[in-house]
mmCIF file of C-alpha atoms in Angstrom:
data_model
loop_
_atom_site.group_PDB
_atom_site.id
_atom_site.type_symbol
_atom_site.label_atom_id
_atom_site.label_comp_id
_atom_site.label_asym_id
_atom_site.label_seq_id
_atom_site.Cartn_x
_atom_site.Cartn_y
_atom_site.Cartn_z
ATOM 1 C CA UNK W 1 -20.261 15.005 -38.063
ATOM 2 C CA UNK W 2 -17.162 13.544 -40.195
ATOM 3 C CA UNK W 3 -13.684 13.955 -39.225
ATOM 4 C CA UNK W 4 -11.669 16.051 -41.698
ATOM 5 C CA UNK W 5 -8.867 14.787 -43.010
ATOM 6 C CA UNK W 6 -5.352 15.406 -41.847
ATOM 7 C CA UNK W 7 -6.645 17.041 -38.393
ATOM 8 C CA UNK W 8 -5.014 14.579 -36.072
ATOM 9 C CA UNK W 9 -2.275 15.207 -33.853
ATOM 10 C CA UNK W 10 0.650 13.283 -34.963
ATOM 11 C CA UNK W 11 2.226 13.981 -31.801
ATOM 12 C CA UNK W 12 1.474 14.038 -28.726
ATOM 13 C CA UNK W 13 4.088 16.174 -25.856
ATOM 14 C CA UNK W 14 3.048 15.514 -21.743
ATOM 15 C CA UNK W 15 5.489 17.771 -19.270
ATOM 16 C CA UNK W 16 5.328 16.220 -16.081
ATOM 17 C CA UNK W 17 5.253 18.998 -13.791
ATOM 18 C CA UNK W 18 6.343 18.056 -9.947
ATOM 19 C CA UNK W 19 2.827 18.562 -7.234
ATOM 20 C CA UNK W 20 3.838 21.663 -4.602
ATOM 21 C CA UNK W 21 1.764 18.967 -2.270
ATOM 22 C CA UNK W 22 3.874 15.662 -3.193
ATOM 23 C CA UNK W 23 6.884 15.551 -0.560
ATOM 24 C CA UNK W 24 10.429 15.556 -2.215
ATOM 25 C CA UNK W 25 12.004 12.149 -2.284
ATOM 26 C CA UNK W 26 15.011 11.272 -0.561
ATOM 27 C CA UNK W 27 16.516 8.241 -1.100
ATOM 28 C CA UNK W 28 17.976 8.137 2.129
ATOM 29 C CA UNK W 29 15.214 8.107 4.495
ATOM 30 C CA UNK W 30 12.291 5.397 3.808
ATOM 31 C CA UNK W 31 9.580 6.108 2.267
ATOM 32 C CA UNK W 32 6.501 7.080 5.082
ATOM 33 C CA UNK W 33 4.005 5.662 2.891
ATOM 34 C CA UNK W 34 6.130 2.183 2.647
ATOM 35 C CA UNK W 35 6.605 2.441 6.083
ATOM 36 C CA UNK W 36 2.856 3.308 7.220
ATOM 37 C CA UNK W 37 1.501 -0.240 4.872
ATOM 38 C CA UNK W 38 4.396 -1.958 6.477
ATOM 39 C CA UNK W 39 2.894 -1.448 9.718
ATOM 40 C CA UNK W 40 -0.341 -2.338 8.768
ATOM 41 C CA UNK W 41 0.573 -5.546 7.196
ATOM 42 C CA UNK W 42 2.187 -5.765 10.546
ATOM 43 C CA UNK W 43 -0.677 -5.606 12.793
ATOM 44 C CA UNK W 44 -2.728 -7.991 10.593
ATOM 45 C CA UNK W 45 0.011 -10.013 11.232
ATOM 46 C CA UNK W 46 -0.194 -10.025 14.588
ATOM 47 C CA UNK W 47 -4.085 -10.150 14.681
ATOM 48 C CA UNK W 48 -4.107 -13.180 12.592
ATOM 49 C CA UNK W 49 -1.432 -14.716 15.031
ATOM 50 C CA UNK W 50 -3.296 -13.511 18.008
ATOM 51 C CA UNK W 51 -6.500 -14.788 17.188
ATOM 52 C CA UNK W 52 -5.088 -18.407 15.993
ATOM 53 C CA UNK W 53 -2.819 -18.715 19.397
ATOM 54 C CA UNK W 54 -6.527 -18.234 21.311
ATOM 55 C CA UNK W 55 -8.204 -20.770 19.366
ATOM 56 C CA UNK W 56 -5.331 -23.276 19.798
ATOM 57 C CA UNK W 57 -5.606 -22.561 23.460
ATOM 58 C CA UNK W 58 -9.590 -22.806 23.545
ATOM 59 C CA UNK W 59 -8.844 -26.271 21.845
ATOM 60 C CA UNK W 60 -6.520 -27.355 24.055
ATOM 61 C CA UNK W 61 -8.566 -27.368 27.187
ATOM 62 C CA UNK W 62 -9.927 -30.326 29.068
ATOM 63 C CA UNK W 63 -13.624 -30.050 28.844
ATOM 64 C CA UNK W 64 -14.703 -29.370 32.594
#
C-alpha cells in the first residue's frame, strides 16, 4: 500500500519520564554500580596476579 502524501510527522517530541525503580542520583556518594565493576575489575586483578606469582614460583623450583 502507498504512502499518502504529507502524512509524516515533521516532528518528533520524547518526555523522558524518571523510572520509580531507578535510584535518585547523588553526586555526593559514588555511584554503587561504579563501585560494584570496580570491585570486580579488582578481583580479576588479583586473580590474574595470583595465578602469575604461582607460576613464577612453580618455575623457580629446583627440579628434585
Amino acid at each position: 500500500m502507498a504512502r499518502q502524501k504529507g502524512t509524516a510527522a515533521k516532528q518528533v517530541r520524547v518526555d523522558l519520564q524518571p523510572s520509580a525503580t531507578m535510584p535518585v542520583y547523588d553526586p555526593k556518594k559514588p555511584d554503587p554500580r561504579l563501585r560494584d565493576f570496580v570491585r570486580l575489575l579488582a578481583r580479576q586483578a588479583a586473580r590474574k596476579f595470583v595465578e602469575a606469582e604461582r607460576e613464577r614460583a612453580s618455575r623457580d623450583r629446583f627440579p628434585d
